Short mmCIF file of C-alpha atoms in Angstrom, two decimals:
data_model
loop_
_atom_site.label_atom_id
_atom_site.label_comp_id
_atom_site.label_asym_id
_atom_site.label_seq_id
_atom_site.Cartn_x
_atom_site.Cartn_y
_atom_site.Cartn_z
CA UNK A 329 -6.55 -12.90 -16.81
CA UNK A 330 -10.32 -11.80 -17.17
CA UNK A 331 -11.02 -13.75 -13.56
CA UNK A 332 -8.20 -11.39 -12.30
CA UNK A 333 -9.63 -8.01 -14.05
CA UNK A 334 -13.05 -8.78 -13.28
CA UNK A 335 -11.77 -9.01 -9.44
CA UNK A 336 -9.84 -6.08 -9.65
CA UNK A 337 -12.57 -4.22 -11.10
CA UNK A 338 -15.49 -5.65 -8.41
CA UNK A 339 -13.15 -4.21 -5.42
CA UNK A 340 -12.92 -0.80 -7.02
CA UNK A 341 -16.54 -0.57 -8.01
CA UNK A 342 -17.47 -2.19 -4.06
CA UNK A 343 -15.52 0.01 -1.97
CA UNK A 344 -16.50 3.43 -3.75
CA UNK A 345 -19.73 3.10 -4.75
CA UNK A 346 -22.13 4.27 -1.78
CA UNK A 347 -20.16 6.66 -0.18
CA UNK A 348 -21.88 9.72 0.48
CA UNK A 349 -20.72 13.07 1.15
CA UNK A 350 -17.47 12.74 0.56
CA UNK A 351 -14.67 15.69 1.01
CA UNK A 352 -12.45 15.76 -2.29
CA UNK A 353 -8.90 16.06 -1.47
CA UNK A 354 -5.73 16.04 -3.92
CA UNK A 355 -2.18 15.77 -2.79
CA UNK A 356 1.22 13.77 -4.19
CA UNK A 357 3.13 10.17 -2.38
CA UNK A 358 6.58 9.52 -2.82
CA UNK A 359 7.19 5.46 -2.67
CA UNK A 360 10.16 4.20 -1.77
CA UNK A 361 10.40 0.29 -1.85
CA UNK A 362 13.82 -2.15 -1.64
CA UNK A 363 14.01 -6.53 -1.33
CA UNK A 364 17.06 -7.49 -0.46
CA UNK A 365 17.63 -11.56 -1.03
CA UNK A 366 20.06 -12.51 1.55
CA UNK A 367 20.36 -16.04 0.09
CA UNK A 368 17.74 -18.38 -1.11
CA UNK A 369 15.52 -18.34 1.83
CA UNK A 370 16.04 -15.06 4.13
CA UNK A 371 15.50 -11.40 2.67
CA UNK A 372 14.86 -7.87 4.09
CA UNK A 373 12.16 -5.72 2.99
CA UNK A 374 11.92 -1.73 3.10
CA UNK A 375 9.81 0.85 2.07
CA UNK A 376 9.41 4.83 2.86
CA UNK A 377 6.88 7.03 1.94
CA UNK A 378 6.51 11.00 1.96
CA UNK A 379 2.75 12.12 1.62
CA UNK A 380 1.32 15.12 1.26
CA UNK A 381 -1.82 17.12 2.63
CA UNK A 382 -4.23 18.57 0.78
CA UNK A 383 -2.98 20.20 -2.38
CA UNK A 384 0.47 19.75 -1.61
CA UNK A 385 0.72 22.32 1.63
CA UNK A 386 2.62 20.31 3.60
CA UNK A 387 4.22 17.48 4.63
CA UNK A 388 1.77 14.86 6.23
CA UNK A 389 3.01 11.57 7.03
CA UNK A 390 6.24 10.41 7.03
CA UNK A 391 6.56 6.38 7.17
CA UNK A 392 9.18 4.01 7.49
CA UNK A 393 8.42 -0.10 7.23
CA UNK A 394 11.19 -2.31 7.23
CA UNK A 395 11.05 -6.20 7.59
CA UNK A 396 12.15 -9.77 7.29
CA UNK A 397 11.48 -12.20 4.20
CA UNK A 398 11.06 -15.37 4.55
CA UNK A 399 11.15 -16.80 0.73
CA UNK A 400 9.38 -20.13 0.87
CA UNK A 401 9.99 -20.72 -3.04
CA UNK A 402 9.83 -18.29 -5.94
CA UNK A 403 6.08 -17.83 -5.94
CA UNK A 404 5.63 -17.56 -2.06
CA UNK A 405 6.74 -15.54 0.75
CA UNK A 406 6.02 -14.24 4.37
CA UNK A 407 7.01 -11.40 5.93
CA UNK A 408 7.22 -10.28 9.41
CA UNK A 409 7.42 -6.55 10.28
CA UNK A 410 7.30 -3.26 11.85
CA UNK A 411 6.06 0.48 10.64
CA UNK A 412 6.22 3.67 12.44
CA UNK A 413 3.76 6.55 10.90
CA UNK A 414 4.37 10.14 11.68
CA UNK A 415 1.05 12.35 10.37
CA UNK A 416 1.58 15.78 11.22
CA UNK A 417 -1.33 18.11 11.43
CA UNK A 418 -2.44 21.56 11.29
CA UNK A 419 -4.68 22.29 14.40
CA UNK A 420 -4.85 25.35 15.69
CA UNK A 421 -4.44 25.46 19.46
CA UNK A 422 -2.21 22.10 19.66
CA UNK A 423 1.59 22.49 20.85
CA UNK A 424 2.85 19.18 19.06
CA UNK A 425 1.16 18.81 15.46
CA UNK A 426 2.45 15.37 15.44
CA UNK A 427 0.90 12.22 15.21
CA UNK A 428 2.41 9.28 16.25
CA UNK A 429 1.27 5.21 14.88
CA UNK A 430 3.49 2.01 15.72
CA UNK A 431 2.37 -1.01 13.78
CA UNK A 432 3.72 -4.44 13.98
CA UNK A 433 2.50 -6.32 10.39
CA UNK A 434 2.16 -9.63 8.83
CA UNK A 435 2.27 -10.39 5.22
CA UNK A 436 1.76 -13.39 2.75
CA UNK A 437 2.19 -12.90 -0.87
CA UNK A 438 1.96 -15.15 -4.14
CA UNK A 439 3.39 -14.12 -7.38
CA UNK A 440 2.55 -15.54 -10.86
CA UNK A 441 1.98 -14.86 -14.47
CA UNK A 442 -0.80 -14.44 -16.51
CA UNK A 443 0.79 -15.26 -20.19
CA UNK A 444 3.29 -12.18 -19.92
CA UNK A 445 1.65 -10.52 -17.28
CA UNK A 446 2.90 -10.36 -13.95
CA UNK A 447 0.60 -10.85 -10.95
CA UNK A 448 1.53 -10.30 -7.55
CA UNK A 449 -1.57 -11.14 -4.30
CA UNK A 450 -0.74 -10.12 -0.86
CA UNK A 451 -2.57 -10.81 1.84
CA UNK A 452 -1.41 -8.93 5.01
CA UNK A 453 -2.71 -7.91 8.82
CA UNK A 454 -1.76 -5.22 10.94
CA UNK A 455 -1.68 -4.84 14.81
CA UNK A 456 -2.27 -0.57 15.28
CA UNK A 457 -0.75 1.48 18.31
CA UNK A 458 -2.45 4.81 17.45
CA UNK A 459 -1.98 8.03 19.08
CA UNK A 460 -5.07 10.38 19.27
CA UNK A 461 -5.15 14.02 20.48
CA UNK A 462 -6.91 14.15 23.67
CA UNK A 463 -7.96 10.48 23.90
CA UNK A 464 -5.89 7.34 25.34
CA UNK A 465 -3.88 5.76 22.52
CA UNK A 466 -5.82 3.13 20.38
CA UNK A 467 -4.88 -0.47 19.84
CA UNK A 468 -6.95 -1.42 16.33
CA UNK A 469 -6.41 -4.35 13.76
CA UNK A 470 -7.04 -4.16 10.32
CA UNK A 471 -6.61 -6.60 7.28
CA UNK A 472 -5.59 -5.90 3.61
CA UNK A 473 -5.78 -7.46 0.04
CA UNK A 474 -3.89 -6.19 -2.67
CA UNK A 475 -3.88 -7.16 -6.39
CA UNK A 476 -1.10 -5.80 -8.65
CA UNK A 477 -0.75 -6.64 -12.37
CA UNK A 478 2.60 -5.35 -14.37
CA UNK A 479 2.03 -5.64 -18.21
CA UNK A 480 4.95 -5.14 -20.10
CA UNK A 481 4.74 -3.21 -23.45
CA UNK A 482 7.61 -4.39 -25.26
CA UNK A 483 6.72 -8.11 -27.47
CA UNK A 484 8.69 -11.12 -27.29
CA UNK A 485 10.02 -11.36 -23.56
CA UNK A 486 9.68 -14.57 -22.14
CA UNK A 487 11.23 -12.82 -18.70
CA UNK A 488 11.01 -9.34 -18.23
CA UNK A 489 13.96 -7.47 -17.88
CA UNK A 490 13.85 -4.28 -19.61
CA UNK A 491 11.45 -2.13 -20.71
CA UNK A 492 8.18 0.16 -20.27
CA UNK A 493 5.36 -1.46 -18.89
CA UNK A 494 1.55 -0.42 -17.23
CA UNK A 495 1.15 -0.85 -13.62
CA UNK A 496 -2.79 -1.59 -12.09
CA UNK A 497 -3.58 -2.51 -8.83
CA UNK A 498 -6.34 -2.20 -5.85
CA UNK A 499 -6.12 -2.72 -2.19
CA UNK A 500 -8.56 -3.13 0.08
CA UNK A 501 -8.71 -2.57 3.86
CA UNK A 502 -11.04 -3.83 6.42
CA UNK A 503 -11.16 -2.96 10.51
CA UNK A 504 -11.26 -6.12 12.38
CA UNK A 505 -10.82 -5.01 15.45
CA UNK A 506 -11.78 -1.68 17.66
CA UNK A 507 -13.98 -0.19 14.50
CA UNK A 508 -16.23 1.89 16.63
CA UNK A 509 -13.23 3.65 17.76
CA UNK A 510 -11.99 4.37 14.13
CA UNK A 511 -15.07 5.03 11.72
CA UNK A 512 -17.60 2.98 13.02
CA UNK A 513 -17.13 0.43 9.55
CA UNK A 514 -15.43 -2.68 8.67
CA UNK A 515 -14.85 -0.97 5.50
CA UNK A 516 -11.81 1.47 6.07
CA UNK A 517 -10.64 2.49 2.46
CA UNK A 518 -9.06 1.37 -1.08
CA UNK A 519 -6.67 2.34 -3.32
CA UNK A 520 -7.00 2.02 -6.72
CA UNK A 521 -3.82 2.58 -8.74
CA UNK A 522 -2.93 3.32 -12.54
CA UNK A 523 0.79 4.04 -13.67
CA UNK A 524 3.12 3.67 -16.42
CA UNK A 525 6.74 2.96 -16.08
CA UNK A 526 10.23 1.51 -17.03
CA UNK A 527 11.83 -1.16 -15.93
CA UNK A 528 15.56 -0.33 -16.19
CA UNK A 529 17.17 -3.66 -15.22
CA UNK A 530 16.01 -6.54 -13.13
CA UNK A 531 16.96 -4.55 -10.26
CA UNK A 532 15.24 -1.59 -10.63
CA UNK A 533 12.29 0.25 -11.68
CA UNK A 534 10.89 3.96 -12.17
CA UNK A 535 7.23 4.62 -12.38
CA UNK A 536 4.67 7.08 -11.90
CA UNK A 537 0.39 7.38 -11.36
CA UNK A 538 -2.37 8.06 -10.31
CA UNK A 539 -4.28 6.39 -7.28
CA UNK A 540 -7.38 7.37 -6.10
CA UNK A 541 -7.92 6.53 -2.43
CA UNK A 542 -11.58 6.82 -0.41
CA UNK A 543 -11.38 6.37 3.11
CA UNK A 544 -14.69 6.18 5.67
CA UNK A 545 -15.15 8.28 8.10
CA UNK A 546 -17.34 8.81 11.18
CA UNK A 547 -18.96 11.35 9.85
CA UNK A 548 -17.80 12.09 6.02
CA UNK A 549 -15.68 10.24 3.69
CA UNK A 550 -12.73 11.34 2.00
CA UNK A 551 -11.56 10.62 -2.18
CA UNK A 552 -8.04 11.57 -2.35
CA UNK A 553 -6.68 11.76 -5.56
CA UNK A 554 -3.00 11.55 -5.60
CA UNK A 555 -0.27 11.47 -7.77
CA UNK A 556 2.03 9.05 -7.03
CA UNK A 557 6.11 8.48 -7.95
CA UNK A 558 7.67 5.71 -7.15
CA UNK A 559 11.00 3.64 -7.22
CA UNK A 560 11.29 -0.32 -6.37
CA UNK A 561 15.19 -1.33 -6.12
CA UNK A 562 15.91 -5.40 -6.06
CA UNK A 563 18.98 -6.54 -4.85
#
């Protein structure tokens, strides 16, 4: 568990330390996330998320990733699938404010526990189709890590099922590909998340947080600080 923290804490404390002017932004994310086991080996995945802009103006990106699971036991599984990301904008001057991003993604993740605590890694890469205003659309690839720890608050539960529990995680994200066209940095952003939540059955749970988010750009970075709700579903 401390190798774990200690990691968790070294990716926070690497990817926002050093970033200089950096525009504060706040807004709120709705998460939406669903596994579906078909059987014992084959599973869908699906999540949606709302964002918003800056302090909650508008909508900004709207995005929809579905997939397919392949469980290769109960501590591993891949995951092959596809995300389209609508940002809409505000600039003056432009007919269509909207944004569009296809992504096809790949995604490995081990889950295990830490006495009660449960641990989740994924490991996942993303092939980018990004559309820019007055540019050709960009093809980009970018890799992620994210660590996720879910410490349930109620004693005594060899598996848990029920109760309130403390969500922590960090994710990192690195350009591997096309970075000069993006922000000019293998570093992209992180996410560093806090929440508290309830676990209402083993097929669902409620939770809410705060993440803070810094993201480099080619000229300024950007510290979002959002407040996030979100709902998993299990089926």
């Amino acid at each position: 568990m401390r190798l774990s923290l200690f990691l968790l804490t070294a990716l926070c404390f690497f990817c926002t330390t050093g970033i200089a002017q950096t525009i504060q932004q706040n807004s709120g994310w709705l998460f939406l996330m669903n596994t579906t086991k078909f059987n014992d080996k084959w599973g869908a995945h699906l999540d949606v998320q709302l964002r918003s802009a800056n302090n909650w103006e508008q909508l900004r990106n709207f995005m929809f990733r579905p997939g397919v699971t392949y469980y290769i036991n109960n501590k591993n599984e891949v995951t092959l699938g596809y995300l389209l990301n609508e940002t809409f904008t505000q600039l003056i001057g432009v007919s269509d404010n909207r944004l569009t991003e296809h992504r096809i993604w790949q995604q490995y993740i081990y889950k295990h526990k830490i006495s009660t605590i449960l641990t989740s890694h994924r490991f996942r890469t993303e092939q980018r189709f990004i559309e820019r205003y007055g540019k050709d659309d960009l093809f980009s690839q970018r890799f992620r890590y994210f660590l996720r720890f879910i410490l349930p608050l109620k004693k005594g539960q060899e598996n848990f099922d029920k109760g309130p529990f403390v969500a922590l995680q960090n994710e990192v994200f690195l350009n591997l590909q096309n970075k000069d066209d993006l922000n000019g940095h293998v570093f992209d952003q992180n996410r560093a998340y806090g929440a508290v939540g309830y676990r209402l059955s083993k097929k669902l749970d409620i939770e809410a947080g705060y993440l803070n988010q810094t993201s480099k750009g080619l000229n300024n970075s950007t510290m979002n600080h959002a407040i996030q709700l979100a709902l998993y579903t299990r089926f």
